[in-house]
Amino acid sequence: MDSIEEKVALITGASQGLGRVIAIELAKAGCRVVINYANNRENAENVKAEIEKLGGDVRIARCDVGDETAVNEMFSGLGQVDILVNNARLDPWRRTEKMSEGEWFDQVIRVNLKGAFLTSGAFFAQAKPRKWGRIVNMTSVRSFRPAEMNMIAYGVSKLGMHALTRAFAHNGAPFGITANTVAPGMIVTENINKRLTSEKYAEESAAIPLGRGATCEEIADAVIFTLRNGYVTGETININGGMYYAP
Ligand SMILES: NC(=O)c1ccc[n+]([C@@H]2O[C@H](COP(=O)([O-])OP(=O)(O)OC[C@H]3O[C@@H](n4cnc5c(N)ncnc54)[C@H](OP(=O)(O)O)[C@@H]3O)[C@@H](O)[C@H]2O)c1
């Protein structure tokens, strides 16, 4: 297995939720971590402090991943980046009443899909000469299952990321760069109570064969597997408690 100690890992959208835990777990594995965020500096500073407490090497990079200039500036400022985890997403529950269907679709695609496209391209260019790199795209079981009406843009954006994975896996192979997708089902993040009532959580859990959402640590473990195993590329790790095959 490849060592990821001392590798520089950029996790987009790492100021809360799953991204926060991936950043912490990668720091524990010895990576030098970069926390990306767009809006909430305080959250990002809190994650940085948590990692520093663990003795980790950590930086913060604010950048809207949907902004091409900002993405290129972020990569220029960071120097070497060995691992890219495309985790940032526009919160699908954050849509305002005023936003039209088309405006919402554009915004979701801009952050989730265009963002991952831009960061992957910038990452690829600087990782190629070193002949080692890892891209992990965080998608969702909603890439494969029919989406509810309010989640269509989200599902489309996540499915598009699978095409990114295959493209960067193919083009990265000659340069020792792998690309994989991790596709979770429900994840129990610190924000789950803001999105689901306890009744709704119980209802959604009952539809999962294993009867519960994943912990962020379980998902981070799948991410770390793809980082250490350099022979896995272009693949999807479905980690959803059995939701994928459930009727
Ligand atoms: N939660 C689940 O049940 C679940 C299930 C399946 C898959 N997933 C996937 O897992 C990943 C993490 O989910 P989560 O629930 O932890 O997400 P989350 O709590 O909504 O956090 C999203 C993160 O993305 C950042 N972000 C938003 N817009 C951005 C932009 N334009 N540029 C850079 N960063 C931006 C946010 O930072 P700011 O706050 O600073 O904007 C935040 O750190 C996502 O890709 C999601 O699709 C989640």
mmCIF file of N, CA and C and ligand atoms in Angstrom, residues 12-19 36-41 43 63-66 86-94 110-112 138-141 154 158 184-189 191 195, ligand 1:
data_model
loop_
_atom_site.group_PDB
_atom_site.id
_atom_site.type_symbol
_atom_site.label_atom_id
_atom_site.label_comp_id
_atom_site.label_asym_id
_atom_site.label_seq_id
_atom_site.Cartn_x
_atom_site.Cartn_y
_atom_site.Cartn_z
ATOM 1 N N THR A 12 -12.129 19.845 -0.344
ATOM 2 C CA THR A 12 -13.032 20.982 -0.573
ATOM 3 C C THR A 12 -14.251 20.838 0.337
ATOM 4 N N GLY A 13 -14.778 21.980 0.761
ATOM 5 C CA GLY A 13 -15.939 21.958 1.660
ATOM 6 C C GLY A 13 -15.652 21.216 2.940
ATOM 7 N N ALA A 14 -14.523 21.587 3.577
ATOM 8 C CA ALA A 14 -14.103 20.855 4.787
ATOM 9 C C ALA A 14 -14.392 21.631 6.064
ATOM 10 N N SER A 15 -15.235 22.658 5.971
ATOM 11 C CA SER A 15 -15.494 23.470 7.163
ATOM 12 C C SER A 15 -16.574 22.874 8.057
ATOM 13 N N GLN A 16 -17.223 21.819 7.596
ATOM 14 C CA GLN A 16 -18.258 21.176 8.418
ATOM 15 C C GLN A 16 -18.561 19.794 7.856
ATOM 16 N N GLY A 17 -19.424 19.066 8.553
ATOM 17 C CA GLY A 17 -19.966 17.821 8.014
ATOM 18 C C GLY A 17 -18.905 16.785 7.669
ATOM 19 N N LEU A 18 -19.157 16.083 6.589
ATOM 20 C CA LEU A 18 -18.250 15.011 6.172
ATOM 21 C C LEU A 18 -16.853 15.540 5.870
ATOM 22 N N GLY A 19 -16.764 16.684 5.198
ATOM 23 C CA GLY A 19 -15.449 17.229 4.840
ATOM 24 C C GLY A 19 -14.580 17.466 6.061
ATOM 25 N N ASN A 36 -10.585 23.561 2.649
ATOM 26 C CA ASN A 36 -11.220 24.577 1.793
ATOM 27 C C ASN A 36 -12.635 24.853 2.289
ATOM 28 N N TYR A 37 -13.053 26.102 2.133
ATOM 29 C CA TYR A 37 -14.439 26.479 2.446
ATOM 30 C C TYR A 37 -14.786 27.673 1.567
ATOM 31 N N ALA A 38 -16.074 28.056 1.566
ATOM 32 C CA ALA A 38 -16.478 29.213 0.749
ATOM 33 C C ALA A 38 -16.978 30.368 1.599
ATOM 34 N N ASN A 39 -17.838 30.078 2.584
ATOM 35 C CA ASN A 39 -18.555 31.149 3.291
ATOM 36 C C ASN A 39 -18.239 31.264 4.769
ATOM 37 N N ASN A 40 -18.085 30.150 5.440
ATOM 38 C CA ASN A 40 -18.068 30.190 6.899
ATOM 39 C C ASN A 40 -16.661 30.039 7.485
ATOM 40 N N ARG A 41 -16.004 31.183 7.616
ATOM 41 C CA ARG A 41 -14.612 31.189 8.105
ATOM 42 C C ARG A 41 -14.501 30.596 9.517
ATOM 43 N N ASN A 43 -16.268 28.323 11.029
ATOM 44 C CA ASN A 43 -16.265 26.859 11.004
ATOM 45 C C ASN A 43 -14.905 26.321 10.574
ATOM 46 N N CYS A 63 -12.034 29.498 -0.933
ATOM 47 C CA CYS A 63 -12.202 29.578 -2.385
ATOM 48 C C CYS A 63 -13.574 29.048 -2.765
ATOM 49 N N ASP A 64 -14.277 29.800 -3.598
ATOM 50 C CA ASP A 64 -15.519 29.313 -4.190
ATOM 51 C C ASP A 64 -15.112 28.415 -5.361
ATOM 52 N N VAL A 65 -15.344 27.124 -5.230
ATOM 53 C CA VAL A 65 -14.827 26.191 -6.240
ATOM 54 C C VAL A 65 -15.486 26.359 -7.612
ATOM 55 N N GLY A 66 -16.604 27.095 -7.651
ATOM 56 C CA GLY A 66 -17.252 27.344 -8.942
ATOM 57 C C GLY A 66 -16.641 28.509 -9.704
ATOM 58 N N ASN A 86 -12.880 16.017 -3.683
ATOM 59 C CA ASN A 86 -13.950 16.927 -4.121
ATOM 60 C C ASN A 86 -15.205 16.623 -3.323
ATOM 61 N N ASN A 87 -15.352 17.357 -2.243
ATOM 62 C CA ASN A 87 -16.432 17.099 -1.287
ATOM 63 C C ASN A 87 -17.425 18.256 -1.200
ATOM 64 N N ALA A 88 -17.018 19.460 -1.655
ATOM 65 C CA ALA A 88 -17.893 20.647 -1.515
ATOM 66 C C ALA A 88 -19.202 20.441 -2.259
ATOM 67 N N ARG A 89 -20.255 20.920 -1.682
ATOM 68 C CA ARG A 89 -21.545 20.879 -2.371
ATOM 69 C C ARG A 89 -22.419 22.028 -1.888
ATOM 70 N N LEU A 90 -23.309 22.432 -2.810
ATOM 71 C CA LEU A 90 -24.316 23.402 -2.409
ATOM 72 C C LEU A 90 -25.365 22.615 -1.640
ATOM 73 N N ASP A 91 -25.615 23.050 -0.436
ATOM 74 C CA ASP A 91 -26.560 22.322 0.414
ATOM 75 C C ASP A 91 -27.925 22.235 -0.289
ATOM 76 N N PRO A 92 -28.374 21.029 -0.625
ATOM 77 C CA PRO A 92 -29.630 20.931 -1.392
ATOM 78 C C PRO A 92 -30.852 21.393 -0.614
ATOM 79 N N TRP A 93 -30.688 21.618 0.689
ATOM 80 C CA TRP A 93 -31.808 22.108 1.495
ATOM 81 C C TRP A 93 -31.774 23.636 1.631
ATOM 82 N N ARG A 94 -30.792 24.265 0.941
ATOM 83 C CA ARG A 94 -30.609 25.713 1.117
ATOM 84 C C ARG A 94 -31.326 26.544 0.044
ATOM 85 N N ARG A 110 -23.050 24.467 -10.820
ATOM 86 C CA ARG A 110 -21.849 25.318 -10.721
ATOM 87 C C ARG A 110 -20.945 24.888 -9.568
ATOM 88 N N VAL A 111 -21.532 24.650 -8.412
ATOM 89 C CA VAL A 111 -20.691 24.289 -7.255
ATOM 90 C C VAL A 111 -20.299 22.808 -7.322
ATOM 91 N N ASN A 112 -21.286 21.939 -7.471
ATOM 92 C CA ASN A 112 -21.017 20.503 -7.326
ATOM 93 C C ASN A 112 -20.226 19.922 -8.494
ATOM 94 N N MET A 138 -16.691 12.868 -4.177
ATOM 95 C CA MET A 138 -17.735 12.472 -3.231
ATOM 96 C C MET A 138 -19.078 12.649 -3.913
ATOM 97 N N THR A 139 -19.760 11.554 -4.186
ATOM 98 C CA THR A 139 -21.073 11.687 -4.834
ATOM 99 C C THR A 139 -22.147 11.187 -3.879
ATOM 100 N N SER A 140 -23.090 10.430 -4.382
ATOM 101 C CA SER A 140 -24.225 10.051 -3.542
ATOM 102 C C SER A 140 -24.961 8.887 -4.187
ATOM 103 N N VAL A 141 -25.648 8.132 -3.360
ATOM 104 C CA VAL A 141 -26.521 7.081 -3.888
ATOM 105 C C VAL A 141 -27.588 7.714 -4.786
ATOM 106 N N TYR A 154 -29.438 18.049 -7.832
ATOM 107 C CA TYR A 154 -28.395 17.437 -6.999
ATOM 108 C C TYR A 154 -27.964 16.082 -7.593
ATOM 109 N N LYS A 158 -24.301 15.037 -9.196
ATOM 110 C CA LYS A 158 -23.499 13.951 -8.615
ATOM 111 C C LYS A 158 -23.191 12.884 -9.662
ATOM 112 N N PRO A 184 -21.835 7.800 -0.943
ATOM 113 C CA PRO A 184 -22.539 7.423 0.290
ATOM 114 C C PRO A 184 -24.058 7.460 0.132
ATOM 115 N N GLY A 185 -24.749 6.838 1.100
ATOM 116 C CA GLY A 185 -26.193 7.013 1.248
ATOM 117 C C GLY A 185 -26.403 8.119 2.276
ATOM 118 N N MET A 186 -27.225 7.866 3.271
ATOM 119 C CA MET A 186 -27.414 8.883 4.304
ATOM 120 C C MET A 186 -26.198 8.908 5.243
ATOM 121 N N ILE A 187 -25.748 10.132 5.590
ATOM 122 C CA ILE A 187 -24.623 10.269 6.524
ATOM 123 C C ILE A 187 -25.106 11.052 7.747
ATOM 124 N N VAL A 188 -24.716 10.574 8.905
ATOM 125 C CA VAL A 188 -25.110 11.282 10.133
ATOM 126 C C VAL A 188 -24.021 12.312 10.442
ATOM 127 N N THR A 189 -24.210 13.520 9.898
ATOM 128 C CA THR A 189 -23.285 14.609 10.206
ATOM 129 C C THR A 189 -23.850 15.401 11.388
ATOM 130 N N ASN A 191 -25.018 18.145 11.292
ATOM 131 C CA ASN A 191 -26.128 18.987 10.836
ATOM 132 C C ASN A 191 -27.399 18.212 10.531
ATOM 133 N N ARG A 195 -31.732 19.203 9.202
ATOM 134 C CA ARG A 195 -32.370 18.840 7.930
ATOM 135 C C ARG A 195 -33.517 17.863 8.103
HETATM 136 N N1 LIG B 1 -24.999 14.479 4.274
HETATM 137 C C1 LIG B 1 -25.384 13.387 3.650
HETATM 138 O O1 LIG B 1 -26.274 12.643 4.116
HETATM 139 C C2 LIG B 1 -24.743 12.999 2.346
HETATM 140 C C3 LIG B 1 -25.171 11.841 1.697
HETATM 141 C C4 LIG B 1 -24.563 11.446 0.508
HETATM 142 C C5 LIG B 1 -23.544 12.210 -0.015
HETATM 143 N N2 LIG B 1 -23.147 13.331 0.623
HETATM 144 C C6 LIG B 1 -22.044 14.122 0.016
HETATM 145 O O2 LIG B 1 -21.019 14.283 0.990
HETATM 146 C C7 LIG B 1 -20.416 15.572 0.829
HETATM 147 C C8 LIG B 1 -20.461 16.324 2.155
HETATM 148 O O3 LIG B 1 -21.813 16.438 2.597
HETATM 149 P P1 LIG B 1 -22.161 17.271 3.915
HETATM 150 O O4 LIG B 1 -23.530 16.876 4.325
HETATM 151 O O5 LIG B 1 -21.051 17.154 4.873
HETATM 152 O O6 LIG B 1 -22.201 18.758 3.276
HETATM 153 P P2 LIG B 1 -22.537 20.167 3.983
HETATM 154 O O7 LIG B 1 -22.710 19.992 5.449
HETATM 155 O O8 LIG B 1 -23.642 20.797 3.187
HETATM 156 O O9 LIG B 1 -21.190 20.986 3.775
HETATM 157 C C9 LIG B 1 -20.877 21.464 2.499
HETATM 158 C C10 LIG B 1 -19.490 22.073 2.519
HETATM 159 O O10 LIG B 1 -19.240 22.604 1.206
HETATM 160 C C11 LIG B 1 -18.773 23.951 1.348
HETATM 161 N N3 LIG B 1 -19.157 24.729 0.182
HETATM 162 C C12 LIG B 1 -20.397 25.100 -0.215
HETATM 163 N N4 LIG B 1 -20.315 25.820 -1.342
HETATM 164 C C13 LIG B 1 -18.996 25.898 -1.662
HETATM 165 C C14 LIG B 1 -18.276 26.505 -2.705
HETATM 166 N N5 LIG B 1 -18.891 27.203 -3.677
HETATM 167 N N6 LIG B 1 -16.916 26.396 -2.722
HETATM 168 C C15 LIG B 1 -16.276 25.711 -1.738
HETATM 169 N N7 LIG B 1 -16.910 25.103 -0.713
HETATM 170 C C16 LIG B 1 -18.253 25.214 -0.688
HETATM 171 C C17 LIG B 1 -19.387 24.459 2.638
HETATM 172 O O11 LIG B 1 -18.603 25.537 3.122
HETATM 173 P P3 LIG B 1 -19.266 26.940 3.579
HETATM 174 O O12 LIG B 1 -20.171 26.599 4.731
HETATM 175 O O13 LIG B 1 -18.130 27.780 3.938
HETATM 176 O O14 LIG B 1 -20.029 27.442 2.400
HETATM 177 C C18 LIG B 1 -19.308 23.212 3.521
HETATM 178 O O15 LIG B 1 -18.026 23.116 4.092
HETATM 179 C C19 LIG B 1 -21.179 16.274 -0.288
HETATM 180 O O16 LIG B 1 -20.484 16.145 -1.503
HETATM 181 C C20 LIG B 1 -22.489 15.527 -0.348
HETATM 182 O O17 LIG B 1 -23.109 15.594 -1.609
HETATM 183 C C21 LIG B 1 -23.714 13.747 1.791
#
